[in-house]
Short mmCIF file of N, CA and C in Angstrom, two decimals:
data_model
loop_
_atom_site.label_atom_id
_atom_site.label_comp_id
_atom_site.label_asym_id
_atom_site.label_seq_id
_atom_site.Cartn_x
_atom_site.Cartn_y
_atom_site.Cartn_z
N GLY A 1 -5.21 -4.91 1.38
CA GLY A 1 -5.42 -5.45 2.60
C GLY A 1 -6.02 -6.80 2.46
N GLY A 2 -5.39 -7.81 2.94
CA GLY A 2 -5.92 -9.20 2.96
C GLY A 2 -5.69 -9.94 1.68
N ASN A 3 -5.05 -9.24 0.70
CA ASN A 3 -4.79 -9.83 -0.66
C ASN A 3 -3.34 -10.20 -0.81
N ILE A 4 -2.54 -10.06 0.23
CA ILE A 4 -1.12 -10.54 0.18
C ILE A 4 -1.01 -11.62 1.17
N LEU A 5 -0.66 -12.77 0.92
CA LEU A 5 -0.65 -13.87 1.79
C LEU A 5 0.78 -14.46 1.86
N ARG A 6 1.10 -15.07 3.02
CA ARG A 6 2.24 -15.87 3.20
C ARG A 6 2.06 -17.11 2.33
N ALA A 7 3.10 -17.52 1.59
CA ALA A 7 2.95 -18.69 0.71
C ALA A 7 4.24 -19.65 0.94
N GLU A 8 3.98 -20.82 0.46
CA GLU A 8 5.14 -21.87 0.52
C GLU A 8 6.04 -21.74 -0.76
N ARG A 9 5.47 -21.63 -1.88
CA ARG A 9 6.26 -21.56 -3.07
C ARG A 9 7.04 -20.27 -3.32
N GLU A 10 6.59 -19.14 -2.69
CA GLU A 10 7.24 -17.91 -2.66
C GLU A 10 6.99 -17.32 -1.29
N PRO A 11 7.79 -16.36 -0.82
CA PRO A 11 7.52 -15.77 0.47
C PRO A 11 6.16 -15.19 0.51
N TRP A 12 5.71 -14.55 -0.46
CA TRP A 12 4.44 -13.82 -0.46
C TRP A 12 3.62 -14.21 -1.81
N LEU A 13 2.40 -14.21 -1.74
CA LEU A 13 1.56 -14.53 -2.87
C LEU A 13 0.39 -13.41 -2.88
N VAL A 14 0.30 -12.77 -4.05
CA VAL A 14 -0.78 -11.67 -4.17
C VAL A 14 -1.95 -12.36 -4.94
N ILE A 15 -3.10 -12.22 -4.31
CA ILE A 15 -4.30 -12.77 -4.93
C ILE A 15 -5.25 -11.70 -5.37
N ASP A 16 -6.04 -11.92 -6.31
CA ASP A 16 -7.14 -11.05 -6.73
C ASP A 16 -6.42 -9.67 -7.21
N ALA A 17 -5.36 -9.80 -7.91
CA ALA A 17 -4.68 -8.62 -8.44
C ALA A 17 -5.52 -7.93 -9.54
N LYS A 18 -5.67 -6.67 -9.54
CA LYS A 18 -6.47 -5.87 -10.56
C LYS A 18 -5.50 -4.88 -11.16
N PRO A 19 -5.03 -5.20 -12.44
CA PRO A 19 -4.08 -4.34 -13.15
C PRO A 19 -4.75 -3.02 -13.43
N LEU A 20 -4.08 -1.92 -13.14
CA LEU A 20 -4.58 -0.61 -13.56
C LEU A 20 -3.53 0.14 -14.37
N VAL A 21 -4.02 0.95 -15.13
CA VAL A 21 -3.12 1.89 -15.93
C VAL A 21 -3.47 3.26 -15.48
N GLY A 22 -2.34 3.95 -15.03
CA GLY A 22 -2.52 5.27 -14.55
C GLY A 22 -1.27 5.71 -13.76
N GLU A 23 -1.40 6.83 -13.07
CA GLU A 23 -0.38 7.30 -12.11
C GLU A 23 -0.03 6.30 -11.13
N ARG A 24 1.23 6.27 -10.74
CA ARG A 24 1.52 5.37 -9.66
C ARG A 24 0.83 5.61 -8.34
N GLU A 25 0.49 6.92 -8.14
CA GLU A 25 -0.26 7.27 -6.88
C GLU A 25 -1.61 6.65 -6.89
N LEU A 26 -2.18 6.37 -7.97
CA LEU A 26 -3.53 5.68 -8.00
C LEU A 26 -3.41 4.22 -7.42
N ASP A 27 -2.33 3.59 -7.72
CA ASP A 27 -2.06 2.27 -7.16
C ASP A 27 -2.04 2.20 -5.71
N ALA A 28 -1.60 3.32 -5.03
CA ALA A 28 -1.50 3.42 -3.61
C ALA A 28 -2.79 3.52 -2.95
N SER A 29 -3.82 3.86 -3.63
CA SER A 29 -5.10 4.24 -2.94
C SER A 29 -5.71 3.15 -2.17
N GLY A 30 -5.49 1.91 -2.58
CA GLY A 30 -5.98 0.80 -1.81
C GLY A 30 -5.30 0.57 -0.47
N LEU A 31 -4.09 0.98 -0.38
CA LEU A 31 -3.32 0.87 0.87
C LEU A 31 -3.96 1.99 1.91
N LEU A 32 -4.19 3.15 1.34
CA LEU A 32 -4.78 4.21 2.22
C LEU A 32 -6.20 3.86 2.69
N GLN A 33 -6.92 3.15 1.84
CA GLN A 33 -8.35 2.83 2.24
C GLN A 33 -8.37 1.89 3.44
N ASN A 34 -7.39 1.02 3.47
CA ASN A 34 -7.37 0.00 4.58
C ASN A 34 -6.37 0.30 5.67
N ALA A 35 -5.72 1.47 5.69
CA ALA A 35 -4.66 1.76 6.64
C ALA A 35 -5.21 2.06 7.99
N ASP A 36 -4.47 1.61 8.94
CA ASP A 36 -4.62 2.00 10.38
C ASP A 36 -4.12 3.43 10.59
N SER A 37 -3.03 3.69 9.98
CA SER A 37 -2.51 5.12 9.98
C SER A 37 -2.26 5.66 8.57
N VAL A 38 -3.17 6.43 8.09
CA VAL A 38 -3.02 6.94 6.76
C VAL A 38 -1.76 7.95 6.62
N VAL A 39 -1.56 8.56 7.75
CA VAL A 39 -0.30 9.47 7.64
C VAL A 39 0.89 8.70 7.53
N ARG A 40 1.07 7.60 8.23
CA ARG A 40 2.23 6.81 8.12
C ARG A 40 2.45 6.19 6.71
N TRP A 41 1.30 5.76 6.05
CA TRP A 41 1.40 5.17 4.72
C TRP A 41 1.77 6.37 3.80
N LEU A 42 1.17 7.50 3.94
CA LEU A 42 1.56 8.70 3.18
C LEU A 42 3.08 8.94 3.19
N ASP A 43 3.51 8.92 4.30
CA ASP A 43 5.02 9.19 4.64
C ASP A 43 5.81 8.15 3.90
N ALA A 44 5.45 6.82 4.03
CA ALA A 44 6.22 5.79 3.32
C ALA A 44 6.11 5.93 1.85
N LEU A 45 4.93 6.25 1.33
CA LEU A 45 4.83 6.39 -0.19
C LEU A 45 5.65 7.50 -0.61
N ALA A 46 5.61 8.68 0.17
CA ALA A 46 6.50 9.84 -0.27
C ALA A 46 7.97 9.49 -0.20
N ASP A 47 8.42 8.63 0.77
CA ASP A 47 9.79 8.16 0.79
C ASP A 47 10.17 7.30 -0.43
N LEU A 48 9.22 6.72 -1.03
CA LEU A 48 9.41 5.87 -2.23
C LEU A 48 9.38 6.69 -3.45
N GLY A 49 9.08 8.03 -3.39
CA GLY A 49 9.10 8.97 -4.52
C GLY A 49 7.67 9.27 -5.12
N LEU A 50 6.68 8.90 -4.44
CA LEU A 50 5.31 9.18 -4.87
C LEU A 50 4.93 10.54 -4.35
N ASP A 51 4.09 11.23 -5.16
CA ASP A 51 3.58 12.53 -4.73
C ASP A 51 2.57 12.37 -3.64
N ARG A 52 2.93 12.86 -2.41
CA ARG A 52 2.04 12.62 -1.39
C ARG A 52 0.59 13.15 -1.48
N GLU A 53 0.42 14.39 -2.03
CA GLU A 53 -0.81 14.94 -2.25
C GLU A 53 -1.71 14.09 -3.23
N ARG A 54 -1.06 13.79 -4.32
CA ARG A 54 -1.79 13.07 -5.40
C ARG A 54 -2.17 11.69 -4.83
N ALA A 55 -1.33 10.98 -4.15
CA ALA A 55 -1.65 9.72 -3.49
C ALA A 55 -2.89 9.86 -2.61
N ARG A 56 -2.88 10.92 -1.75
CA ARG A 56 -4.02 11.21 -0.94
C ARG A 56 -5.23 11.50 -1.67
N ASP A 57 -5.19 12.35 -2.73
CA ASP A 57 -6.34 12.63 -3.57
C ASP A 57 -6.93 11.48 -4.28
N TRP A 58 -6.09 10.60 -4.84
CA TRP A 58 -6.55 9.34 -5.44
C TRP A 58 -7.08 8.40 -4.42
N GLY A 59 -6.60 8.35 -3.21
CA GLY A 59 -7.29 7.55 -2.14
C GLY A 59 -8.74 8.06 -1.85
N VAL A 60 -8.82 9.34 -1.85
CA VAL A 60 -10.26 9.84 -1.55
C VAL A 60 -11.11 9.56 -2.67
N ALA A 61 -10.67 9.80 -3.96
CA ALA A 61 -11.49 9.50 -5.24
C ALA A 61 -11.86 8.02 -5.30
N ARG A 62 -10.93 7.21 -5.13
CA ARG A 62 -11.22 5.75 -5.30
C ARG A 62 -12.17 5.27 -4.18
N THR A 63 -11.92 5.76 -3.01
CA THR A 63 -12.80 5.38 -1.79
C THR A 63 -14.30 5.82 -2.08
N LEU A 64 -14.48 6.97 -2.54
CA LEU A 64 -15.80 7.49 -2.90
C LEU A 64 -16.31 6.75 -4.12
N ALA A 65 -15.46 6.45 -5.08
CA ALA A 65 -16.05 5.72 -6.26
C ALA A 65 -16.56 4.36 -5.83
N TRP A 66 -15.92 3.63 -4.93
CA TRP A 66 -16.35 2.40 -4.59
C TRP A 66 -17.48 2.50 -3.45
N GLY A 67 -17.71 3.69 -2.89
CA GLY A 67 -18.70 3.89 -1.91
C GLY A 67 -20.13 4.24 -2.41
N TRP A 68 -20.36 4.40 -3.63
CA TRP A 68 -21.63 4.75 -4.12
C TRP A 68 -22.40 3.52 -4.64
N HIS A 69 -23.58 3.34 -4.24
CA HIS A 69 -24.40 2.14 -4.62
C HIS A 69 -25.69 2.82 -5.22
N GLU A 70 -25.99 2.38 -6.46
CA GLU A 70 -27.14 2.93 -7.09
C GLU A 70 -28.51 2.94 -6.39
N ARG A 71 -28.68 1.87 -5.65
CA ARG A 71 -30.03 1.75 -5.02
C ARG A 71 -29.86 2.26 -3.52
N GLU A 72 -28.65 2.00 -2.93
CA GLU A 72 -28.58 2.28 -1.49
C GLU A 72 -27.89 3.65 -1.18
N GLY A 73 -27.38 4.38 -2.18
CA GLY A 73 -26.72 5.69 -1.96
C GLY A 73 -25.28 5.50 -1.43
N TRP A 74 -24.88 6.38 -0.64
CA TRP A 74 -23.41 6.36 -0.12
C TRP A 74 -23.33 5.36 1.04
N SER A 75 -22.21 4.63 0.94
CA SER A 75 -21.93 3.69 2.06
C SER A 75 -21.28 4.55 3.18
N PRO A 76 -21.81 4.55 4.34
CA PRO A 76 -21.30 5.24 5.51
C PRO A 76 -19.81 4.85 5.76
N GLU A 77 -19.53 3.71 5.59
CA GLU A 77 -18.07 3.13 5.87
C GLU A 77 -17.17 3.78 4.83
N HIS A 78 -17.44 3.88 3.60
CA HIS A 78 -16.67 4.46 2.57
C HIS A 78 -16.57 6.02 2.82
N VAL A 79 -17.64 6.57 3.20
CA VAL A 79 -17.57 8.10 3.47
C VAL A 79 -16.65 8.42 4.53
N GLU A 80 -16.67 7.54 5.67
CA GLU A 80 -15.88 7.76 6.75
C GLU A 80 -14.37 7.54 6.42
N GLN A 81 -14.15 6.50 5.67
CA GLN A 81 -12.68 6.26 5.12
C GLN A 81 -12.26 7.39 4.33
N ALA A 82 -13.13 8.00 3.53
CA ALA A 82 -12.66 9.14 2.58
C ALA A 82 -12.35 10.33 3.65
N ARG A 83 -13.14 10.44 4.55
CA ARG A 83 -12.83 11.66 5.60
C ARG A 83 -11.49 11.42 6.26
N ARG A 84 -11.25 10.18 6.64
CA ARG A 84 -9.91 9.92 7.30
C ARG A 84 -8.71 10.19 6.33
N ILE A 85 -8.93 9.89 5.06
CA ILE A 85 -7.86 10.07 4.14
C ILE A 85 -7.69 11.49 3.84
N VAL A 86 -8.74 12.27 3.62
CA VAL A 86 -8.61 13.52 3.27
C VAL A 86 -8.14 14.46 4.46
N SER A 87 -8.31 13.97 5.68
CA SER A 87 -7.77 14.77 6.76
C SER A 87 -6.34 14.45 7.10
N ALA A 88 -5.83 13.40 6.51
CA ALA A 88 -4.46 13.06 6.79
C ALA A 88 -3.46 14.10 6.13
N ARG A 89 -2.55 14.52 6.81
CA ARG A 89 -1.62 15.48 6.29
C ARG A 89 -0.19 15.07 6.48
#
């Protein structure tokens, strides 16, 4: 979210890319974290051949991993995002 921009040299420009090694479903977790409709994204990802449950589970895991601060504890925003993702069916 916010890292894909309209560009002049190409139709789209991706900034701040973070290469990851792992299951394809892990890469989808950022989409779920920023989604207005988690269910709609899960449907689209499943249509592309990704495992819906694994994508959802990775979305929850990644959101919670980014939501813990050693000094501050859990980020309420990240906990709420994880709840939205886990409840999407």
